[in-house]
CSV table of C-alpha atoms in Angstrom, one decimal:
chain,number,residue,atom,x,y,z
P,829,MET,CA,83.9,101.3,76.6
P,830,PRO,CA,81.2,102.3,79.1
P,831,SER,CA,82.1,104.2,82.2
P,832,ILE,CA,81.4,103.4,85.8
P,833,GLN,CA,78.3,105.7,85.7
P,834,THR,CA,76.8,104.2,82.5
P,835,GLY,CA,77.8,100.6,83.1
P,836,PRO,CA,77.6,97.9,80.6
P,837,ALA,CA,75.8,98.4,77.4
P,838,ALA,CA,73.6,95.2,77.3
P,839,ARG,CA,70.0,95.3,78.0
P,840,GLY,CA,68.2,93.7,80.9
P,841,LEU,CA,71.2,93.9,83.3
P,842,HIS,CA,69.1,96.0,85.6
P,843,PHE,CA,67.6,92.8,86.9
P,844,VAL,CA,71.0,91.9,88.2
P,845,TYR,CA,72.4,95.4,89.1
P,846,ILE,CA,69.6,96.6,91.3
P,847,PRO,CA,69.7,93.6,93.6
P,848,ALA,CA,73.5,93.9,93.6
P,849,VAL,CA,73.3,97.5,94.7
P,850,CYS,CA,70.7,96.6,97.4
P,851,THR,CA,73.0,93.8,98.7
P,852,LEU,CA,76.0,96.2,98.8
P,853,ILE,CA,74.0,98.8,100.7
P,854,ALA,CA,72.9,96.2,103.3
P,855,PHE,CA,76.4,94.7,103.6
P,856,LEU,CA,78.1,98.1,104.1
P,857,GLY,CA,75.2,99.6,106.3
P,858,TYR,CA,74.1,96.7,108.5
P,859,PHE,CA,76.8,94.1,108.6
P,860,SER,CA,79.2,96.8,109.7
P,861,GLN,CA,77.0,97.7,112.7
P,862,TYR,CA,76.7,94.0,113.5
P,863,LEU,CA,80.4,93.5,113.3
P,864,PHE,CA,81.2,96.5,115.5
P,865,GLY,CA,78.9,95.4,118.1
P,866,SER,CA,79.4,91.6,118.2
P,867,ASP,CA,83.1,91.6,119.0
P,868,PRO,CA,84.1,93.4,122.1
P,869,ASN,CA,87.9,93.3,121.1
P,870,ILE,CA,87.3,95.6,118.2
P,871,ALA,CA,88.0,98.9,119.9
P,872,PRO,CA,86.5,101.3,120.6
P,873,GLY,CA,83.5,99.0,120.9
P,874,PRO,CA,79.9,99.2,119.7
P,875,LEU,CA,78.4,102.3,118.2
P,876,SER,CA,77.1,104.9,120.6
P,877,ARG,CA,73.5,105.9,120.5
P,878,ARG,CA,74.2,109.1,118.6
P,879,GLN,CA,76.3,107.3,116.1
P,880,SER,CA,73.7,104.6,115.5
P,881,LEU,CA,70.9,107.1,115.0
P,882,THR,CA,73.0,109.3,112.6
P,883,PHE,CA,74.1,106.3,110.6
P,884,ASN,CA,70.7,104.7,110.3
P,885,ALA,CA,69.1,108.1,109.5
P,886,LEU,CA,71.6,108.4,106.5
P,887,LEU,CA,70.8,104.9,105.5
P,888,LEU,CA,67.1,105.6,105.5
P,889,CYS,CA,67.5,108.6,103.3
P,890,LEU,CA,69.7,106.6,101.0
P,891,TRP,CA,67.2,103.8,100.7
P,892,TRP,CA,64.4,106.3,99.9
P,893,CYS,CA,66.4,108.2,97.3
P,894,TYR,CA,67.5,105.0,95.6
P,895,TYR,CA,63.9,103.8,95.4
P,896,ARG,CA,63.0,107.2,93.9
P,897,ALA,CA,65.9,107.0,91.4
P,898,CYS,CA,64.7,103.6,90.2
P,899,THR,CA,61.0,104.2,90.0
P,900,VAL,CA,60.4,107.9,89.1
P,901,ASP,CA,59.2,108.2,85.5
P,902,PRO,CA,61.9,109.7,83.4
P,903,GLY,CA,59.2,111.6,81.4
P,904,ARG,CA,57.4,111.2,78.1
P,905,TYR,CA,56.1,113.5,75.5
P,906,VAL,CA,52.4,113.6,74.5
P,907,PHE,CA,51.9,115.2,71.1
P,908,PRO,CA,48.7,116.6,69.7
P,909,SER,CA,47.0,114.5,67.1
P,910,SER,CA,48.0,116.8,64.3
P,911,GLN,CA,51.7,116.5,65.2
P,912,GLN,CA,51.5,112.8,65.6
P,913,LEU,CA,50.5,112.3,61.9
P,914,SER,CA,52.0,115.3,60.2
P,915,PRO,CA,55.8,115.7,60.5
P,916,PRO,CA,57.2,119.3,60.2
P,917,SER,CA,58.4,120.3,56.8
P,918,SER,CA,61.3,122.5,57.7
P,919,SER,CA,64.7,121.9,56.2
P,920,PRO,CA,67.5,120.4,58.2
P,921,ASN,CA,69.5,123.7,58.2
P,922,ALA,CA,66.7,126.0,58.8
P,923,PRO,CA,67.0,128.1,62.0
P,924,LEU,CA,64.5,127.3,64.7
P,925,SER,CA,62.0,129.9,65.8
P,926,SER,CA,62.3,131.5,69.2
P,927,GLY,CA,60.2,133.4,71.6
P,928,SER,CA,62.5,136.4,71.7
P,929,SER,CA,66.0,137.2,70.6
P,930,SER,CA,68.8,137.9,73.0
P,931,SER,CA,70.5,141.3,73.1
P,932,GLY,CA,73.9,139.9,74.2
P,933,PRO,CA,75.7,136.9,75.4
P,934,THR,CA,74.9,137.6,79.1
P,935,THR,CA,71.1,137.5,78.7
P,936,THR,CA,69.1,134.4,79.1
P,937,THR,CA,65.8,135.4,77.4
P,938,THR,CA,66.4,133.4,74.1
P,939,THR,CA,64.3,130.3,74.1
P,940,THR,CA,63.9,127.5,71.6
P,941,THR,CA,60.4,126.5,70.7
P,942,THR,CA,60.5,124.2,67.7
P,943,THR,CA,62.6,121.5,66.3
P,944,THR,CA,63.4,119.9,63.0
P,945,ARG,CA,64.7,116.6,64.5
P,946,TRP,CA,62.5,113.5,63.9
P,947,CYS,CA,62.4,110.1,65.6
P,948,LYS,CA,61.9,107.2,63.2
P,949,LYS,CA,60.8,104.8,65.8
P,950,CYS,CA,58.3,107.1,67.6
P,951,SER,CA,57.3,108.6,64.3
P,952,ARG,CA,57.0,111.9,65.9
P,953,PRO,CA,59.1,115.1,66.2
P,954,LYS,CA,62.1,114.9,68.7
P,955,PRO,CA,62.1,117.8,71.0
P,956,LEU,CA,65.4,119.6,71.7
P,957,ARG,CA,67.7,117.9,74.2
P,958,ALA,CA,65.6,114.7,73.9
P,959,HIS,CA,67.0,111.3,72.8
P,960,HIS,CA,65.4,108.0,72.1
P,961,CYS,CA,66.4,105.4,74.7
P,962,ARG,CA,66.9,101.9,73.4
P,963,HIS,CA,66.1,100.5,76.8
P,964,CYS,CA,63.0,102.7,77.6
P,965,ALA,CA,61.9,102.5,74.0
P,966,ARG,CA,60.8,106.1,73.9
P,967,CYS,CA,62.2,109.6,73.6
P,968,ILE,CA,63.3,110.8,77.0
P,969,PRO,CA,63.3,114.5,77.8
P,970,LYS,CA,66.8,116.0,78.4
P,971,MET,CA,68.2,112.5,78.6
P,972,ASP,CA,71.5,112.3,80.4
P,973,HIS,CA,72.1,108.6,80.1
P,974,HIS,CA,70.5,105.3,80.9
P,975,CYS,CA,71.8,104.0,84.2
P,976,PRO,CA,71.8,100.2,84.6
P,977,TRP,CA,72.5,100.7,88.4
P,978,THR,CA,69.0,102.2,88.8
P,979,GLY,CA,67.4,100.6,85.7
P,980,ASN,CA,66.1,103.9,84.7
P,981,CYS,CA,67.0,106.9,82.5
P,982,VAL,CA,68.7,110.0,84.2
P,983,SER,CA,66.6,112.6,82.6
P,984,MET,CA,65.0,115.9,83.2
P,985,GLN,CA,62.4,114.3,85.7
P,986,SER,CA,64.7,111.8,87.3
P,987,PHE,CA,67.9,113.8,87.7
P,988,PRO,CA,67.0,115.4,91.0
P,989,ASP,CA,66.4,112.0,92.6
P,990,PHE,CA,69.5,110.5,91.1
P,991,LEU,CA,71.6,113.3,92.4
P,992,ARG,CA,70.1,113.0,95.9
P,993,PHE,CA,70.8,109.3,95.9
P,994,LEU,CA,74.5,110.0,95.1
P,995,VAL,CA,74.7,112.7,97.7
P,996,TYR,CA,73.3,110.6,100.5
P,997,ALA,CA,75.3,107.5,99.4
P,998,ASN,CA,78.5,109.5,99.6
P,999,LEU,CA,77.5,111.0,103.0
P,1000,ALA,CA,76.7,107.5,104.4
P,1001,LEU,CA,80.0,106.2,103.0
P,1002,ALA,CA,81.9,109.2,104.5
P,1003,TYR,CA,80.2,108.5,107.9
P,1004,LEU,CA,81.0,104.8,107.7
P,1005,ALA,CA,84.7,105.7,107.0
P,1006,SER,CA,84.7,107.8,110.3
P,1007,LEU,CA,83.5,104.6,112.1
P,1008,LEU,CA,85.5,101.9,110.2
P,1009,TRP,CA,89.0,103.4,109.8
P,1010,PRO,CA,89.6,104.2,113.6
P,1011,ARG,CA,88.8,100.6,114.4
P,1012,LEU,CA,91.2,99.4,111.7
P,1013,ALA,CA,93.8,101.7,113.2
P,1014,PHE,CA,93.4,100.1,116.7
P,1015,VAL,CA,93.6,96.7,115.2
P,1016,TRP,CA,96.9,97.7,113.5
P,1017,SER,CA,98.3,99.3,116.7
P,1018,ASP,CA,97.6,96.0,118.6
P,1019,ARG,CA,99.0,93.8,116.0
P,1020,HIS,CA,102.0,92.7,118.3
P,1021,LEU,CA,99.7,91.4,121.1
P,1022,PRO,CA,98.8,87.8,121.5
P,1023,ALA,CA,96.1,86.6,119.2
P,1024,TYR,CA,93.7,85.7,122.0
P,1025,LEU,CA,93.7,89.3,123.2
P,1026,GLY,CA,92.6,90.8,119.9
P,1027,PRO,CA,89.6,90.3,117.5
P,1028,SER,CA,88.8,86.8,116.3
P,1029,VAL,CA,89.8,85.5,112.9
P,1030,GLY,CA,86.3,85.9,111.6
P,1031,SER,CA,86.1,89.5,112.8
P,1032,LEU,CA,89.5,90.3,111.2
P,1033,ALA,CA,88.3,88.8,107.9
P,1034,GLY,CA,85.0,90.7,108.1
P,1035,LEU,CA,86.9,94.0,108.7
P,1036,ALA,CA,89.2,93.3,105.8
P,1037,VAL,CA,86.3,92.6,103.3
P,1038,LEU,CA,84.3,95.6,104.7
P,1039,ALA,CA,87.3,97.8,104.3
P,1040,LEU,CA,87.9,96.7,100.7
P,1041,ALA,CA,84.3,97.0,99.7
P,1042,HIS,CA,84.1,100.4,101.3
P,1043,LEU,CA,87.2,101.7,99.5
P,1044,VAL,CA,86.1,100.5,96.0
P,1045,THR,CA,82.5,101.7,96.5
P,1046,SER,CA,83.6,105.1,97.8
P,1047,LEU,CA,85.9,105.7,94.8
P,1048,ALA,CA,83.2,104.7,92.3
P,1049,LEU,CA,80.4,106.8,93.9
P,1050,LEU,CA,82.7,109.7,94.3
P,1051,ILE,CA,83.5,109.7,90.6
P,1052,MET,CA,79.8,109.5,89.8
P,1053,LEU,CA,79.0,112.4,92.2
P,1054,VAL,CA,81.7,114.6,90.6
P,1055,THR,CA,80.5,113.9,87.1
P,1056,THR,CA,76.8,114.4,88.0
P,1057,VAL,CA,77.5,117.7,89.9
P,1058,ARG,CA,79.5,118.9,86.9
P,1059,SER,CA,76.5,118.2,84.7
P,1060,TRP,CA,74.2,119.9,87.3
P,1061,VAL,CA,76.4,123.0,87.5
P,1062,THR,CA,77.0,123.4,83.7
P,1063,ASN,CA,73.6,122.3,82.6
P,1064,CYS,CA,75.2,119.8,80.3
P,1065,THR,CA,74.2,116.2,80.1
P,1066,MET,CA,76.7,113.4,79.5
P,1067,ILE,CA,75.3,113.0,75.9
P,1068,GLU,CA,75.7,116.7,75.3
P,1069,ALA,CA,79.3,116.6,76.7
P,1070,TRP,CA,79.9,113.8,74.1
P,1071,GLU,CA,78.4,116.0,71.4
P,1072,MET,CA,80.5,118.9,72.4
P,1073,GLU,CA,83.7,116.8,72.2
P,1074,ARG,CA,82.7,115.5,68.8
P,1075,HIS,CA,81.9,119.0,67.5
P,1076,GLU,CA,85.2,120.4,68.7
P,1077,ALA,CA,87.1,117.6,67.0
P,1078,ALA,CA,85.1,118.1,63.7
P,1079,ALA,CA,85.4,121.9,63.8
P,1080,ALA,CA,89.1,121.8,64.4
P,1081,ARG,CA,89.6,119.3,61.7
P,1082,ALA,CA,87.5,121.4,59.3
P,1083,GLU,CA,89.4,124.6,60.2
P,1084,SER,CA,92.7,122.9,59.4
P,1085,ALA,CA,91.4,121.8,56.0
P,1086,GLY,CA,91.1,118.2,57.1
P,1087,TYR,CA,87.8,117.8,55.3
P,1088,ASP,CA,88.7,119.4,52.0
P,1089,GLY,CA,89.1,117.8,48.5
P,1090,ASN,CA,92.8,117.0,49.2
P,1091,ARG,CA,92.0,114.6,52.0
P,1092,HIS,CA,93.7,111.2,51.8
P,1093,ASP,CA,92.1,108.6,53.8
P,1094,ASP,CA,90.1,105.4,53.4
P,1095,ASP,CA,87.5,107.3,51.3
P,1096,ASN,CA,89.7,107.8,48.2
P,1097,ASN,CA,91.6,104.6,48.1
P,1098,ASN,CA,89.5,103.3,45.3
P,1099,ASN,CA,88.7,106.3,43.2
P,1100,ASN,CA,89.7,104.6,40.1
P,1101,ASN,CA,87.1,101.9,40.5
P,1102,GLY,CA,84.1,104.1,39.4
P,1103,ASP,CA,82.5,103.9,42.9
P,1104,ASP,CA,81.3,106.5,45.3
P,1105,ASP,CA,84.4,106.6,47.5
P,1106,GLY,CA,86.1,109.8,46.7
P,1107,PRO,CA,86.3,112.7,49.2
P,1108,PHE,CA,82.8,113.2,50.2
P,1109,TRP,CA,83.1,116.9,50.4
P,1110,ALA,CA,83.7,117.0,46.6
P,1111,ASP,CA,82.8,120.4,45.2
P,1112,ASP,CA,80.7,121.3,48.3
P,1113,ALA,CA,83.7,121.7,50.6
P,1114,ALA,CA,83.1,125.3,51.5
P,1115,VAL,CA,79.4,124.8,52.1
P,1116,LEU,CA,79.9,121.8,54.4
P,1117,ARG,CA,82.8,123.3,56.3
P,1118,ALA,CA,80.6,126.3,56.9
P,1119,ARG,CA,78.0,123.9,58.4
P,1120,LEU,CA,80.8,122.7,60.7
P,1121,ALA,CA,81.6,126.2,62.0
P,1122,ARG,CA,82.1,126.3,65.8
P,1123,VAL,CA,78.8,126.4,67.8
P,1124,GLU,CA,78.8,127.4,71.4
P,1125,PHE,CA,76.9,125.3,73.9
P,1126,PRO,CA,73.7,127.3,74.3
P,1127,TYR,CA,72.1,125.8,77.5
P,1128,ASP,CA,74.6,127.1,80.2
P,1129,ILE,CA,72.6,130.0,81.4
P,1130,GLY,CA,74.4,130.7,84.6
P,1131,PHE,CA,75.5,128.9,87.8
P,1132,PHE,CA,72.4,129.3,89.9
P,1133,ALA,CA,70.0,129.2,87.0
P,1134,ASN,CA,71.4,125.9,85.8
P,1135,MET,CA,71.0,124.3,89.2
P,1136,ALA,CA,67.4,125.7,89.7
P,1137,GLN,CA,66.4,124.5,86.3
P,1138,ALA,CA,67.6,121.0,86.9
P,1139,MET,CA,66.1,120.7,90.3
P,1140,GLY,CA,62.7,122.2,89.4
P,1141,THR,CA,62.8,124.9,92.0
P,1142,ARG,CA,64.8,128.1,92.9
P,1143,ASN,CA,64.6,127.3,96.6
P,1144,PRO,CA,68.0,125.7,97.5
P,1145,LEU,CA,66.5,124.3,100.8
P,1146,ARG,CA,64.4,121.8,98.8
P,1147,TRP,CA,67.3,120.7,96.5
P,1148,PHE,CA,68.5,117.9,98.8
P,1149,LEU,CA,65.4,117.0,100.8
P,1150,PRO,CA,64.7,113.3,100.4
P,1151,VAL,CA,61.0,114.0,100.7
P,1152,PHE,CA,59.2,117.0,99.3
P,1153,GLY,CA,62.2,117.9,97.2
P,1154,GLY,CA,60.2,117.7,94.0
P,1155,HIS,CA,61.5,117.6,90.4
P,1156,PRO,CA,60.6,119.3,87.1
P,1157,VAL,CA,57.9,117.8,85.0
P,1158,VAL,CA,57.3,117.8,81.2
P,1159,ASP,CA,54.4,120.1,80.6
P,1160,ASN,CA,52.4,118.2,78.0
P,1161,ALA,CA,49.5,120.6,78.5
P,1162,ARG,CA,51.5,123.1,76.3
P,1163,PRO,CA,53.4,121.1,73.6
P,1164,GLY,CA,56.2,123.1,72.1
P,1165,VAL,CA,56.3,125.9,74.7
P,1166,GLY,CA,56.0,124.3,78.2
P,1167,ALA,CA,58.7,122.8,80.4
P,1168,GLY,CA,60.7,120.1,78.7
P,1169,TRP,CA,59.8,121.4,75.3
P,1170,ARG,CA,61.4,124.9,75.4
P,1171,TRP,CA,64.9,125.6,76.8
P,1172,ASP,CA,66.4,128.9,77.7
P,1173,GLU,CA,69.6,129.8,75.8
P,1174,ASN,CA,72.5,132.1,76.7
P,1175,GLY,CA,72.5,133.9,73.4
P,1176,PHE,CA,76.2,133.2,72.5
P,1177,ASN,CA,75.2,131.8,69.1
P,1178,ASP,CA,74.0,133.9,66.2
P,1179,LEU,CA,70.7,132.2,66.2
P,1180,PRO,CA,68.7,130.1,68.7
P,1181,GLY,CA,68.3,126.4,68.1
P,1182,MET,CA,71.7,125.7,66.6
P,1183,TRP,CA,72.3,122.8,69.1
P,1184,PRO,CA,73.1,120.0,68.4
P,1185,PRO,CA,75.7,120.8,65.7
P,1186,PRO,CA,75.6,118.6,62.5
P,1187,ASP,CA,77.0,115.1,62.6
P,1188,PRO,CA,79.9,114.9,60.3
P,1189,GLU,CA,79.3,111.2,59.7
P,1190,LYS,CA,75.6,111.8,58.8
P,1191,MET,CA,76.7,114.6,56.4
P,1192,ARG,CA,79.2,112.3,54.8
P,1193,ARG,CA,76.5,109.6,54.3
P,1194,GLU,CA,74.1,112.0,52.9
P,1195,ALA,CA,76.7,113.5,50.5
P,1196,LEU,CA,77.7,110.0,49.3
P,1197,GLN,CA,74.1,109.0,48.8
P,1198,GLN,CA,73.4,112.2,46.7
P,1199,ARG,CA,76.5,111.5,44.6
P,1200,ARG,CA,75.5,107.9,44.1
P,1201,GLN,CA,72.0,109.0,43.0
P,1202,GLN,CA,73.3,111.6,40.7
P,1203,ARG,CA,75.7,109.1,39.1
P,1204,GLN,CA,72.9,106.5,38.7
P,1205,SER,CA,70.8,109.1,37.0
P,1206,LEU,CA,73.6,110.1,34.7
P,1207,ASN,CA,74.2,106.4,33.9
P,1208,GLY,CA,70.6,105.9,33.2
P,1209,ARG,CA,70.6,108.8,30.8
P,1210,ASP,CA,73.7,107.5,28.9
P,1211,GLY,CA,72.2,104.0,28.6
P,1212,GLY,CA,68.8,105.3,27.3
P,1213,ALA,CA,66.9,103.1,29.8
P,1214,GLY,CA,66.5,103.2,33.6
P,1215,GLY,CA,66.8,107.0,33.8
P,1216,GLU,CA,65.6,108.0,37.4
P,1217,GLY,CA,64.5,111.6,37.1
P,1218,GLU,CA,61.5,112.9,38.8
P,1219,GLY,CA,59.2,111.3,36.3
P,1220,GLY,CA,60.8,107.9,35.9
P,1221,PHE,CA,61.9,107.5,32.2
P,1222,LEU,CA,63.6,110.5,30.6
P,1223,VAL,CA,61.2,110.4,27.5
P,1224,ASP,CA,62.0,113.9,26.4
P,1225,TYR,CA,65.6,113.2,26.4
P,1226,ASP,CA,65.6,109.7,24.7
P,1227,ALA,CA,63.0,110.6,22.1
P,1228,TYR,CA,65.6,112.5,20.1
P,1229,ARG,CA,68.3,109.8,20.2
P,1230,THR,CA,68.9,107.5,17.2
P,1231,PRO,CA,68.9,103.8,17.7
P,1232,GLU,CA,72.7,103.9,16.8
P,1233,GLU,CA,73.2,106.3,19.7
P,1234,LEU,CA,71.3,104.2,22.1
P,1235,LYS,CA,73.3,101.1,21.1
P,1236,ALA,CA,76.6,102.9,21.4
P,1237,ALA,CA,75.7,104.2,24.9
P,1238,PHE,CA,74.6,100.7,26.0
P,1239,ALA,CA,77.8,99.2,24.6
P,1240,LYS,CA,79.8,101.8,26.5
P,1241,ARG,CA,78.1,101.0,29.8
P,1242,GLN,CA,78.6,97.3,29.1
P,1243,HIS,CA,82.3,97.8,28.5
P,1244,GLU,CA,82.7,99.8,31.7
P,1245,ASP,CA,80.9,97.1,33.7
P,1246,TRP,CA,83.2,94.5,32.1
P,1247,GLN,CA,86.2,96.5,33.1
P,1248,ARG,CA,85.0,96.9,36.6
P,1249,ARG,CA,84.4,93.2,37.0
P,1250,GLN,CA,87.8,92.5,35.5
P,1251,ARG,CA,89.5,94.8,38.2
P,1252,LEU,CA,87.5,93.0,40.9
P,1253,ARG,CA,88.7,89.5,39.6
P,1254,GLU,CA,92.3,90.8,39.6
P,1255,MET,CA,92.0,92.0,43.2
P,1256,VAL,CA,90.5,88.8,44.3
P,1257,ARG,CA,93.1,86.6,42.4
P,1258,THR,CA,95.9,88.8,44.0
P,1259,GLN,CA,94.6,88.9,47.5
P,1260,HIS,CA,92.8,85.5,48.0
P,1261,GLY,CA,94.6,83.4,45.4
P,1262,GLY,CA,91.4,82.4,43.8
P,1263,GLY,CA,88.4,83.5,41.9
P,1264,GLY,CA,84.8,82.8,41.3
P,1265,ILE,CA,81.5,84.6,42.0
P,1266,ALA,CA,81.7,83.9,45.8
P,1267,ALA,CA,85.2,85.4,46.2
P,1268,GLU,CA,84.1,88.4,44.0
P,1269,LEU,CA,81.0,89.0,46.2
P,1270,GLU,CA,83.2,88.7,49.3
P,1271,GLU,CA,85.5,91.3,47.9
P,1272,MET,CA,82.7,93.7,47.1
P,1273,ASP,CA,81.3,93.2,50.6
P,1274,ALA,CA,84.7,94.0,52.1
P,1275,ARG,CA,85.0,97.1,50.0
P,1276,GLU,CA,81.6,98.3,51.2
P,1277,ALA,CA,82.5,97.4,54.8
P,1278,GLY,CA,85.7,99.3,54.4
P,1279,ARG,CA,83.9,102.5,53.2
P,1280,ARG,CA,81.6,102.4,56.2
P,1281,ARG,CA,83.4,104.0,59.1
P,1282,ALA,CA,83.3,102.9,62.7
P,1283,PRO,CA,81.2,105.2,64.8
P,1284,TRP,CA,82.9,108.2,66.3
P,1285,THR,CA,84.0,107.7,70.0
P,1286,ASN,CA,85.1,110.3,72.5
P,1287,SER,CA,88.5,110.3,74.3
P,1288,ASP,CA,87.1,107.6,76.7
P,1289,GLY,CA,86.1,105.3,73.9
P,1290,ASP,CA,82.4,105.9,74.5
P,1291,ARG,CA,79.7,106.0,71.9
P,1292,LEU,CA,76.1,107.4,72.3
P,1293,TRP,CA,75.1,103.7,72.3
P,1294,ASP,CA,76.9,103.3,75.6
P,1295,TYR,CA,74.7,106.0,77.1
P,1296,GLY,CA,71.6,104.1,76.1
P,1297,VAL,CA,70.8,106.3,73.0
P,1298,ASP,CA,69.5,104.5,69.9
P,1299,GLU,CA,71.7,106.1,67.3
P,1300,ASP,CA,70.0,105.0,64.2
P,1301,VAL,CA,66.5,106.5,64.9
P,1302,GLU,CA,67.2,110.2,64.8
P,1303,GLU,CA,67.1,112.4,61.6
P,1304,ASP,CA,67.6,116.0,61.1
P,1305,ARG,CA,64.3,116.2,59.2
P,1306,PRO,CA,61.4,113.9,58.9
P,1307,ALA,CA,61.8,111.2,56.3
P,1308,SER,CA,59.2,110.2,53.9
P,1309,PRO,CA,58.2,106.5,54.1
P,1310,PRO,CA,60.7,104.2,52.4
P,1311,PRO,CA,59.5,102.9,49.1
P,1312,VAL,CA,58.5,99.4,48.8
P,1313,ARG,CA,60.5,97.6,46.2
P,1314,GLY,CA,58.2,96.6,43.4
P,1315,SER,CA,55.5,99.0,44.4
P,1316,ASP,CA,56.7,101.7,42.0
P,1317,PRO,CA,55.7,101.1,38.4
P,1318,ASP,CA,58.7,102.9,37.4
P,1319,ASP,CA,61.2,101.0,39.5
P,1320,ASP,CA,63.5,99.6,36.7
P,1321,ASP,CA,65.2,97.1,39.1
P,1322,GLU,CA,61.9,95.2,39.5
P,1323,ILE,CA,60.7,95.4,35.8
P,1324,PRO,CA,61.8,92.6,33.4
P,1325,LEU,CA,64.0,93.6,30.6
P,1326,GLY,CA,61.3,92.7,28.1
P,1327,GLU,CA,58.7,95.0,29.7
P,1328,LEU,CA,61.3,97.8,29.6
P,1329,ILE,CA,61.8,97.3,25.9
P,1330,ARG,CA,58.1,97.2,25.2
P,1331,ARG,CA,57.6,100.5,27.1
P,1332,ARG,CA,60.4,102.2,25.3
P,1333,LYS,CA,59.0,101.3,21.9
P,1334,ALA,CA,55.6,102.4,22.9
P,1335,THR,CA,56.8,105.7,24.2
P,1336,ARG,CA,58.9,106.3,21.0
P,1337,LYS,CA,55.8,105.5,18.8
P,1338,ASP,CA,53.8,108.0,20.7
P,1339,HIS,CA,56.4,110.7,20.2
P,1340,ASP,CA,56.5,109.8,16.4
P,1341,ASP,CA,52.8,110.2,16.2
P,1342,GLU,CA,52.8,113.5,17.8
P,1343,ASP,CA,55.4,114.7,15.3
């Protein structure tokens, strides 16, 4: 479930939330002043000149910072034409190059300059700490989350204005509390006086609504300020905090042998059905557990350095200026090495560029896909047709098999398919009390849905989707364009059986002629 800071996950709600925030600011800021000055029975009376100037100055700063938080560009990457068309060819586990290596965990000279991540929607490399926002429809540098309250991403470029907005909002609320609660105390102390000597019913109702709105808003914005300042001080975005929690859980489970071949969960409930739902580590348990070794968060480079990097200046006097405060800007003039492309690391890891750690669910899907492809290839070889090696048909293998062997292999596969269908029919008959093709397909779909795990959530029940991240567009390495079905002349699923038999006869005849 989304938090107070991230809000609902639906798109387009900023058209409702931004006017709602403006209405709330106007109600708390200006209706309160009108209420204090319109009823002389609300002690201690209207605001003094000093109080009015201070409160309205805070409101002016709040309005400007909120406007900036809503309108500042969260940043975009501009790639050279060579990088737009040619994805990098590095492997998903290859270490990233760095400008210079660190001599110890206390230095901050290690920097990351390249990436092997790839965005399928942008069709471009995904720089480190960037994520594809499903609302902004582009990769956002150092994306923290997409905030519906501002209709904008909190990112490398917009974080300073978002932080200033929260600071001035909490200051304005704190000052309003110093004005509101003494008046409520006077009303409570005079509660035994006759009604005509105290505030009117309308004023009392206004004070009650104002106090309730102030209390709820103060609590929500205080939580937002605390979480944002924590991200500021530790140089860790909300998305990276989510990744850290997921990595800690996966590493702890791997260290306790939770991902080994003896695991008993939903993945091995149907091992006897001939499908790919066994323990996905299989024989590669040691290798995959090694990939899940604990990785330290590398971007926490020190208290002051973290804050200076986030605000774009090392001058603390400019950090909270509503105007002329500035913010960091993505340096697209130097792709790969400029600001927003390269990030200082603390050197606690053995190599630079080890963050983010591998996603266990992606590793599981990749392992299952590889096992499925290997099994299909082996089945194709046993059947003598439909082998899916590098070159399509396995001509060299099948050329030395007799017709009797080919028939026996085909009969074996046919018998296995018949047994699998029988098991499915039994399961359908037992669980649904019926049969038929439709019920069988329903059962197959249910088994497939059961194998697909629900996305991982943190302790608060949040997914990356709740932060605005498009989870399905990121890959650890650039993917080749997906094949179009029917476009490959060796795609056996799209070739009629008669054509396959004709090709096999022609292939065997050619080999006989060569002999």
